[in-house]
Short mmCIF file of C-alpha atoms in Angstrom, two decimals:
data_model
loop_
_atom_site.label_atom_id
_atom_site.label_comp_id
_atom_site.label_asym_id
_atom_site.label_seq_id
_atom_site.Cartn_x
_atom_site.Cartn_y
_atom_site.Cartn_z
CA UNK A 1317 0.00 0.00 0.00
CA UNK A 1318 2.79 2.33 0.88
CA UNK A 1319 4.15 1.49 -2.70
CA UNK A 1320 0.64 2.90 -4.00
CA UNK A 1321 0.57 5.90 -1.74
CA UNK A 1322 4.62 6.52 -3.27
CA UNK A 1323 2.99 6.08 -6.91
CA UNK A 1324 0.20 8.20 -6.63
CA UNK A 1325 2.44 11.30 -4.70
CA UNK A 1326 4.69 10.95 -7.47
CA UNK A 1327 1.80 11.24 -10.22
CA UNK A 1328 -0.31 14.38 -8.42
CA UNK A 1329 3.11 16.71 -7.32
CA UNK A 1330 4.15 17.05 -10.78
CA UNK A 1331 0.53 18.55 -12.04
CA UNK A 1332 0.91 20.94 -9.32
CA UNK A 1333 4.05 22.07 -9.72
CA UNK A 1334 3.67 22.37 -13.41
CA UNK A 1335 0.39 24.43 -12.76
CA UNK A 1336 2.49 26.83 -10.36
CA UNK A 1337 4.85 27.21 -13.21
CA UNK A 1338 2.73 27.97 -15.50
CA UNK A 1339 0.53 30.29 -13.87
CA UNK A 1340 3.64 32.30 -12.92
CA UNK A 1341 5.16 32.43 -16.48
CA UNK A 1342 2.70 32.74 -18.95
CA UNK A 1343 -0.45 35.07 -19.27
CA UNK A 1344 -2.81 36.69 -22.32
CA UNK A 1345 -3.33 40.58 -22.55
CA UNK A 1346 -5.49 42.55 -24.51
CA UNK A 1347 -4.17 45.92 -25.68
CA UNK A 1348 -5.80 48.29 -27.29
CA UNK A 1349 -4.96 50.94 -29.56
CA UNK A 1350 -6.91 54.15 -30.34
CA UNK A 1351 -6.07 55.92 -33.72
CA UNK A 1352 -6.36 59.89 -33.71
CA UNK A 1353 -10.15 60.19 -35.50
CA UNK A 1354 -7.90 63.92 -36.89
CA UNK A 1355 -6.05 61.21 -39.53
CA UNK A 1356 -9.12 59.26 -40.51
CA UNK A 1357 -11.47 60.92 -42.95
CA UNK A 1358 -11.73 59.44 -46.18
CA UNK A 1359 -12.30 61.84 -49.44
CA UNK A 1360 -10.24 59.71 -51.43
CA UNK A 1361 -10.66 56.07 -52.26
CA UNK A 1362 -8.15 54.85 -49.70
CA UNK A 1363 -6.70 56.30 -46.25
CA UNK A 1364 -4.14 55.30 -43.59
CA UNK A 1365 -3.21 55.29 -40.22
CA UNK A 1366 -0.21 53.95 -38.13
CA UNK A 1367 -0.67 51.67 -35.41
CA UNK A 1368 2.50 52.00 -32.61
CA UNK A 1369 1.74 49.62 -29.79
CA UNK A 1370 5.01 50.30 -28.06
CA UNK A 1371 3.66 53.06 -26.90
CA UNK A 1372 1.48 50.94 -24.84
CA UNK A 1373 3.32 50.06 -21.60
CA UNK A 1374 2.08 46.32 -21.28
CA UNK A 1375 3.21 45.67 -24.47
CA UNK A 1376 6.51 47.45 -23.51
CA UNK A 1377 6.60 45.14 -20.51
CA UNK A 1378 6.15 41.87 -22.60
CA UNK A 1379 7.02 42.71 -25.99
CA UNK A 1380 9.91 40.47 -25.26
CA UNK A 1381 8.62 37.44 -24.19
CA UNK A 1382 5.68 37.16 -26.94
CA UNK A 1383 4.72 33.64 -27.77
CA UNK A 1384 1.89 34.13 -30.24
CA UNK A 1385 -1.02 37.05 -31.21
CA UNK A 1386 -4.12 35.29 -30.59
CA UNK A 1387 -6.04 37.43 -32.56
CA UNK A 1388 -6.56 41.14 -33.82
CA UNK A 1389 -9.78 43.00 -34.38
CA UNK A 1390 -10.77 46.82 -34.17
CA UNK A 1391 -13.48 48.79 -33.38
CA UNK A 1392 -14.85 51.53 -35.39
CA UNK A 1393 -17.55 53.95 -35.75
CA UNK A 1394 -18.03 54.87 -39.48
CA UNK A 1395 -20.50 57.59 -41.18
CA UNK A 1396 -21.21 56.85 -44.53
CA UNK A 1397 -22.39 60.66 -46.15
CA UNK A 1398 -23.18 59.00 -49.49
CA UNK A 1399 -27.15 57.94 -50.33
CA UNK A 1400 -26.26 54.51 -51.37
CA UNK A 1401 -24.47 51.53 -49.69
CA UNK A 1402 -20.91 51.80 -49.51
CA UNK A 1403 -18.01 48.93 -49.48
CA UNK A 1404 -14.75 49.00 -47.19
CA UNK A 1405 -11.74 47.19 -46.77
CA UNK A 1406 -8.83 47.55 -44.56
CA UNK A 1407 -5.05 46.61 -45.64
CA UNK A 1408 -2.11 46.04 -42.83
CA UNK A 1409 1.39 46.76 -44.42
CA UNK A 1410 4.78 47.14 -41.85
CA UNK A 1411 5.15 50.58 -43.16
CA UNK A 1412 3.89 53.01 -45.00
CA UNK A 1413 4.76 52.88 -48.68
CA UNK A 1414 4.83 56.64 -49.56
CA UNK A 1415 4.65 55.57 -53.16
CA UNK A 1416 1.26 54.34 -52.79
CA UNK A 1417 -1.48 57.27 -54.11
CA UNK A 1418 -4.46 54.95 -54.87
CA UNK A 1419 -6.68 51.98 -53.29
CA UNK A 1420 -5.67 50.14 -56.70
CA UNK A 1421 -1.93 50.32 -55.42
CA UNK A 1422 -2.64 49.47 -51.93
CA UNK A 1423 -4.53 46.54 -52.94
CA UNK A 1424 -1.36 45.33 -55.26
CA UNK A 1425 1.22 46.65 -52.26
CA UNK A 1426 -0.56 45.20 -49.32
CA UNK A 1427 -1.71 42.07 -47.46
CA UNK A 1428 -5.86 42.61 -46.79
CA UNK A 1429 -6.92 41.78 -43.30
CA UNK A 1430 -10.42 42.57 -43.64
CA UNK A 1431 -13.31 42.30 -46.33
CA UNK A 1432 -17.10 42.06 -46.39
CA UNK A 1433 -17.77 45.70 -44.85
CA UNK A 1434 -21.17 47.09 -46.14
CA UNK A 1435 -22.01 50.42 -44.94
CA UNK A 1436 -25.32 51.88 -45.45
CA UNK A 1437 -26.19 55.49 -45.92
CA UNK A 1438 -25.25 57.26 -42.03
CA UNK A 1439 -23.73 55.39 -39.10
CA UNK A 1440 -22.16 52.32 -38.67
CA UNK A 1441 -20.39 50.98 -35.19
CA UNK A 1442 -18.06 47.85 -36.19
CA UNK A 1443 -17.85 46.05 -32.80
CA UNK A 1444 -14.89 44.34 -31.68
CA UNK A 1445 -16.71 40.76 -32.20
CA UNK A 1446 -18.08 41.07 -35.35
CA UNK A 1447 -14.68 42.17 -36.65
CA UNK A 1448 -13.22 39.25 -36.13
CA UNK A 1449 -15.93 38.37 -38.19
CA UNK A 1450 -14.80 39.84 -41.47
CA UNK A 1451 -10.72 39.23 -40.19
CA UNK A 1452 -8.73 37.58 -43.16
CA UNK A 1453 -4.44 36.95 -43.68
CA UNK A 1454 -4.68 36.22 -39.87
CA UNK A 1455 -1.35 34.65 -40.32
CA UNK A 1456 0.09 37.95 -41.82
CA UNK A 1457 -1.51 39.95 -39.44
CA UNK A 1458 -0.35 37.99 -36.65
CA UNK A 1459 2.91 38.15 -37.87
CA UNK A 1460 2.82 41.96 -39.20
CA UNK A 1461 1.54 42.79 -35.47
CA UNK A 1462 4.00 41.04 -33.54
CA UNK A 1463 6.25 43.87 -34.77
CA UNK A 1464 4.60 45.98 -32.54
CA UNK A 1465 4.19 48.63 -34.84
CA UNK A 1466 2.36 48.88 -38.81
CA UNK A 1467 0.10 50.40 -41.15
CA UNK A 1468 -3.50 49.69 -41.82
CA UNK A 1469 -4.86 51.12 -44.81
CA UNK A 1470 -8.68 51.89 -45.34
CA UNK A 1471 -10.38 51.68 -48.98
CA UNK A 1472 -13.34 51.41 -50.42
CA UNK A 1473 -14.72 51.50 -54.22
CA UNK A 1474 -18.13 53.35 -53.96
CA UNK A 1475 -18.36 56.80 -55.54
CA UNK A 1476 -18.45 59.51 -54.27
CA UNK A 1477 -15.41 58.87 -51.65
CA UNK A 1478 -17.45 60.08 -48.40
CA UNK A 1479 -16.50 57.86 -46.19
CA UNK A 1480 -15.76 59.30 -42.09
CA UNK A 1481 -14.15 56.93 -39.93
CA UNK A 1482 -15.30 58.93 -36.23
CA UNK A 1483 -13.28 56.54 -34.05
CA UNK A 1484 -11.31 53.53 -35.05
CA UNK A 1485 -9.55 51.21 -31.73
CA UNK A 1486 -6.93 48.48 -33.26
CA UNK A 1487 -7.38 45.39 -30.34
CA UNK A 1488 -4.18 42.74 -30.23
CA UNK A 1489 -4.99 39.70 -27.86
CA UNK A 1490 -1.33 38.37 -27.01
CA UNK A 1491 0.21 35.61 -25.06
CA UNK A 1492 3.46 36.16 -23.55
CA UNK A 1493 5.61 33.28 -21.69
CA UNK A 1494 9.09 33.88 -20.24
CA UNK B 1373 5.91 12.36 -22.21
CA UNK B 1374 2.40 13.17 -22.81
CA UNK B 1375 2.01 9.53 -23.88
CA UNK B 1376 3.87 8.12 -20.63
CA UNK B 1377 1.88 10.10 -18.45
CA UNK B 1378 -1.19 9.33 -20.14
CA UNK B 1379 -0.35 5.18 -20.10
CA UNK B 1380 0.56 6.14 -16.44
CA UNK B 1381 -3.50 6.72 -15.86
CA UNK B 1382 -5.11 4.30 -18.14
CA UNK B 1383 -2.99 1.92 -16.23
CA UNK B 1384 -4.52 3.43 -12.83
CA UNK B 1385 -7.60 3.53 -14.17
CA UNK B 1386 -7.41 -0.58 -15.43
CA UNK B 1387 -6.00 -1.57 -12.24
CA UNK B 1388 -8.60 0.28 -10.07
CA UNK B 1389 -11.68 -0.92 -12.55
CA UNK B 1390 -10.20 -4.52 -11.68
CA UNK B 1391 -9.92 -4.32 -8.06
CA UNK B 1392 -12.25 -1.47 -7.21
CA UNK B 1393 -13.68 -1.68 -3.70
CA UNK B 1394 -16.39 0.48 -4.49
CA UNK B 1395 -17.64 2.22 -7.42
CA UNK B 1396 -19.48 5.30 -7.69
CA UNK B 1397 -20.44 8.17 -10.02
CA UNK B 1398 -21.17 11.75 -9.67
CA UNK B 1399 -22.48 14.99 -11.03
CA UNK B 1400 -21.43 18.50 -10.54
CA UNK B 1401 -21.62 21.90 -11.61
CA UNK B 1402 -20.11 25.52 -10.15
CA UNK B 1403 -17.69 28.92 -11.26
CA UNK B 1404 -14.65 28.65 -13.68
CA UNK B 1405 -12.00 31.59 -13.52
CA UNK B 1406 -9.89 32.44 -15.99
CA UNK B 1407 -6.61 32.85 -14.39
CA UNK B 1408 -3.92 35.71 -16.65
CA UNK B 1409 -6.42 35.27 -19.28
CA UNK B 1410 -7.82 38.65 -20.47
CA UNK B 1411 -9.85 38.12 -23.09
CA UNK B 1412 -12.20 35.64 -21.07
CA UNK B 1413 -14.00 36.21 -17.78
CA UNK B 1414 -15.71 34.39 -15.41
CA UNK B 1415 -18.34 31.40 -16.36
CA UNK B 1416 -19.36 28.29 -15.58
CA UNK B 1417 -18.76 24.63 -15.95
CA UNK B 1418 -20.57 21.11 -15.55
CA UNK B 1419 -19.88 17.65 -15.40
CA UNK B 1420 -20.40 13.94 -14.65
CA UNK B 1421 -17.54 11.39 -13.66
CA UNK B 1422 -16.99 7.68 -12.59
CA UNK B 1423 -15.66 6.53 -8.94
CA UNK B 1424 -13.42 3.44 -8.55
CA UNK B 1425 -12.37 3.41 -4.79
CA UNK B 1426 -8.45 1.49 -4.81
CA UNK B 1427 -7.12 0.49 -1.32
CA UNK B 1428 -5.44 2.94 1.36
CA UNK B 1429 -7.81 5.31 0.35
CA UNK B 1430 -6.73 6.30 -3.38
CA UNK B 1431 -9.37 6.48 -6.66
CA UNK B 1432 -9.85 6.74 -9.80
CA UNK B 1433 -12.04 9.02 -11.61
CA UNK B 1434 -12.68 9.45 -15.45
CA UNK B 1435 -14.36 12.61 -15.93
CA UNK B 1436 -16.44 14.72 -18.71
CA UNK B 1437 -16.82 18.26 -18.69
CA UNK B 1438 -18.14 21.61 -20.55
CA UNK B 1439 -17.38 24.47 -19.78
CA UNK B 1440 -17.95 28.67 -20.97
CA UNK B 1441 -15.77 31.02 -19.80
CA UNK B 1442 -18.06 34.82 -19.48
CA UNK B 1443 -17.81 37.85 -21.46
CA UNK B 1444 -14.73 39.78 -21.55
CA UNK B 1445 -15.74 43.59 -21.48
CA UNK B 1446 -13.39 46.41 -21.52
CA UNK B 1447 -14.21 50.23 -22.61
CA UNK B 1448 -13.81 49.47 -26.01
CA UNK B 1449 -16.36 46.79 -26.28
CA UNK B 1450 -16.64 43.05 -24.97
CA UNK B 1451 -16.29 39.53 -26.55
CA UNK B 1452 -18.06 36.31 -25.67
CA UNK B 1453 -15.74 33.49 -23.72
CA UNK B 1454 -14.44 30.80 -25.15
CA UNK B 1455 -16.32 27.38 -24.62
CA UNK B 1456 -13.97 24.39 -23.55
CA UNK B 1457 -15.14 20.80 -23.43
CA UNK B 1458 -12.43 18.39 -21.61
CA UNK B 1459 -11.84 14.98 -21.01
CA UNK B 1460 -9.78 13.73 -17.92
CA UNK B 1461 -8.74 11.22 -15.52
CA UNK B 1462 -8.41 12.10 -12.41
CA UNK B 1463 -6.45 10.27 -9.36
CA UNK B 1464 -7.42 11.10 -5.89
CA UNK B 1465 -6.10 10.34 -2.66
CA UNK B 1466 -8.21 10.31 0.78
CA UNK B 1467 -11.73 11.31 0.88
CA UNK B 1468 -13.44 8.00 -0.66
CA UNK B 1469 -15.16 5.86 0.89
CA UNK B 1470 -18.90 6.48 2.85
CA UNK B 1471 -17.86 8.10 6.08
CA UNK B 1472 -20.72 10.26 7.99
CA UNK B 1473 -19.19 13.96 7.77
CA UNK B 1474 -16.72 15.52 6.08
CA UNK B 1475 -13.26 13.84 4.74
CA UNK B 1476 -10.52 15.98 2.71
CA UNK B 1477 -9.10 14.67 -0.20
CA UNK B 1478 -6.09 15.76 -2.99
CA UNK B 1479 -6.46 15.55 -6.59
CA UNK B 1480 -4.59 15.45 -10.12
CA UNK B 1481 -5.01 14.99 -13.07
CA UNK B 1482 -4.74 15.02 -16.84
CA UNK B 1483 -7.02 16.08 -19.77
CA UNK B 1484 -7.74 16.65 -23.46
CA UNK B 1485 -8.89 19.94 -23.45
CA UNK B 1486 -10.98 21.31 -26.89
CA UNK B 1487 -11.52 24.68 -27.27
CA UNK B 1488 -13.67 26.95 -29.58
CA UNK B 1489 -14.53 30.52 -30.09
CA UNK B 1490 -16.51 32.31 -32.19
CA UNK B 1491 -13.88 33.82 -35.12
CA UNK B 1492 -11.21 31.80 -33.39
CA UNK B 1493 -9.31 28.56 -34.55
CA UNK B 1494 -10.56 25.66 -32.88
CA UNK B 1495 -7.67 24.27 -30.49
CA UNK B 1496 -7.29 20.77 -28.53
CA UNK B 1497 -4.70 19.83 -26.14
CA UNK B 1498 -3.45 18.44 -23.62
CA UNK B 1499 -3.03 19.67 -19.80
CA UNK B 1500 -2.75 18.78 -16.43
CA UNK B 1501 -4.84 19.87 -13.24
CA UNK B 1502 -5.01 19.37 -9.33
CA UNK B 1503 -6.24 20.57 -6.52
CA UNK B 1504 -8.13 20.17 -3.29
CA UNK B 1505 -11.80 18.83 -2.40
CA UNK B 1506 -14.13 18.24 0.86
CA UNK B 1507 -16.57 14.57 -0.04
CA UNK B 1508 -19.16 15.02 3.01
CA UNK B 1509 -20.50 11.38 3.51
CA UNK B 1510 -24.51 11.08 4.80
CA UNK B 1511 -24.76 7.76 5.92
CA UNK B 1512 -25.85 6.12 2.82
CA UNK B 1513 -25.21 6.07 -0.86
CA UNK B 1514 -25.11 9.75 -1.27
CA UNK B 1515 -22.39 12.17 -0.64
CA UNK B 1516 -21.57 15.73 -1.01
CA UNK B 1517 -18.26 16.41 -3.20
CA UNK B 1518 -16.72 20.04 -3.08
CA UNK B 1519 -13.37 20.67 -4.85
CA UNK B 1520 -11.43 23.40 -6.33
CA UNK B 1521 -9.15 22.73 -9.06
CA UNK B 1522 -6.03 24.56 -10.77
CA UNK B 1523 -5.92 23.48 -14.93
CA UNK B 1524 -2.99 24.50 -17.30
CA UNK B 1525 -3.09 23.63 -21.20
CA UNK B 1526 -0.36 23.69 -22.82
CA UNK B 1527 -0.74 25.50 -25.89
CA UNK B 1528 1.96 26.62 -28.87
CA UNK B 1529 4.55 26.94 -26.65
CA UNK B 1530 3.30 28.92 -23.73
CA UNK B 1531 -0.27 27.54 -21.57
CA UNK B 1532 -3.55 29.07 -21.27
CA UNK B 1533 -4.87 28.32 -17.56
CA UNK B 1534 -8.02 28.62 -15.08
CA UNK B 1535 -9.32 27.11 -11.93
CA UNK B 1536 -12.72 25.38 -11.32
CA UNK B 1537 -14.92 25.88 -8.03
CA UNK B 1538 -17.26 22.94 -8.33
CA UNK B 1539 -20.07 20.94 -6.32
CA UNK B 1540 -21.83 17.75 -6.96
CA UNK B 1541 -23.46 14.66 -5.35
CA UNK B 1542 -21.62 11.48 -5.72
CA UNK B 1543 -23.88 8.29 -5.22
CA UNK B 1544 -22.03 5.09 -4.34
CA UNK B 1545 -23.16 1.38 -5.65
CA UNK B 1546 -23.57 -1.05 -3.29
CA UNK B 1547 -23.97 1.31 0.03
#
């Protein structure tokens, strides 16, 4: 019986350690970026804006020990002035390509992350959920974002070019393990 | 070593289903808690498990359980939890057996853990878990079984974890 007792020690004070371990070296963050609504209104067919977490100071504190992005999404608030539907797309680039002067060039420049974006005639509030919803390229955005900083580029196709993105928040779920 | 330790249990769980002294099942429910875990919050889990009662006091139980984490909700906006459904086997030692009043018992364990999120890639792995538990005895078949439980999955190099608060009735063939 003692043999038992020895066997079964041996099998339950490994689980705990390793659960102690693990709790103390790995965890998942949120961070969220806000992009100056100033840069984001949209009279041409495409826009940009630069995302720089390391500005953010959890991502300062783990930026090193990163093991994956789980996912990215945003959060935006768009007006559409037009009368008819409108369509938008967003683009994620490491850096802004000052070459670039049209959505046709973005689109041949660029890796899109997001597609599927109808926006009626007035408001529209893209929540954080239903962004990951129209996400695409998650592997290049997940590797694009681990950089910490990049470009996301807005276009859309629908004339007139009357787009107004009010307020726009980039969201980057990561897990970090020393 | 995820095999060895897994042969480890099915070995456990063989030799217990032969010589089991008593066998039992239960059914439980209570809180889980995201532990470092951000984007998740507080939900709740359920399950149902097998009992095989070994000598000097140490079992075996096989377990099923489903769980959803709560809404994450920050400033910005919130996000539904993730739901995880995972499959363990469990080794216990003290705390079996049909005592009248309370008797305090240690657990571990290992599990297949699957789990799935809305715009998320479906994941499965394996982890580990232990903790602590209370079985309060009546007298008679029936018995009350409080535990809390740490789990860790090991995931892509780094682990996502939580703990369980849980409490069931475990009813006892034979009694």
């Amino acid at each position: 019986m003692k043999n038992l007792h020895k066997i079964a020690w041996a099998l339950i004070l490994p689980m705990f350690l390793a659960i102690g371990g693990c709790i103390i070296i790995a965890a998942t963050f949120v961070i969220d970026y806000e992009i100056d609504s100033n840069d984001l209104f949209t009279a041409t067919d495409f826009e940009y804006f630069e995302v720089d977490l390391t500005d953010d100071a959890t991502w300062n504190d783990h930026k090193d020990e990163i093991a994956y992005i789980d996912n990215v999404g945003f959060v935006m608030s768009i007006d559409n002035n037009g009368a008819a539907d409108a369509n938008g797309e967003l683009y994620i680039a490491r850096t802004h390509n000052s070459s670039i002067t049209t959505a046709a060039q973005v689109k041949s420049n660029t890796t899109r992350i997001l597609s599927g974006l109808v926006l009626p005639p007035g408001n529209t509030v893209v929540d954080w959920a239903t962004s990951l919803g129209y996400v695409e390229g998650v592997d290049s955005l997940k590797a694009i974002a681990e950089t910490g900083t990049f470009v996301i580029y807005a276009t859309t196709e629908t004339l007139p070019f009357d787009l107004h993105i009010d307020a726009a928040v980039v969201i980057v779920t990561v897990t970090a393990s020393k | 070593m995820k095999k060895l330790i897994l042969a480890l249990f099915l070995g456990i769980l063989m030799t217990a289903t032969a010589s089991a002294a008593g066998i039992g099942f239960g059914a439980y429910g209570g809180m889980s808690i995201p532990i470092v875990q951000e984007d998740q919050g507080n939900g709740t889990v359920f399950g149902v498990k097998a009992k095989f009662k070994m000598i000097g006091g140490i079992s075996v139980e096989p377990n099923i359980n489903f769980m959803k984490y709560g809404e994450a909700d920050f400033g910005f906006g919130a996000r539904d939890g993730s739901k995880v459904s995972y499959y363990g086997l469990d080794l216990l030692l003290g705390g079996m057996g049909m005592p009248v009043g309370p008797r305090f018992y240690i657990i571990g364990g290992a599990a297949l853990y699957s789990v799935t999120r809305d715009n998320d890639e479906d994941a499965s792995d394996f982890g580990l878990n232990g903790g602590l538990g209370i079985e309060i005895g009546f007298g008679g078949p029936l018995a009350l079984d409080i535990r809390g439980k740490g789990h860790v999955i090991i995931f892509e190099g780094a682990s996502k974890k939580f703990a369980t608060i849980t409490g069931g009735l475990n009813y006892y063939f034979g009694m």
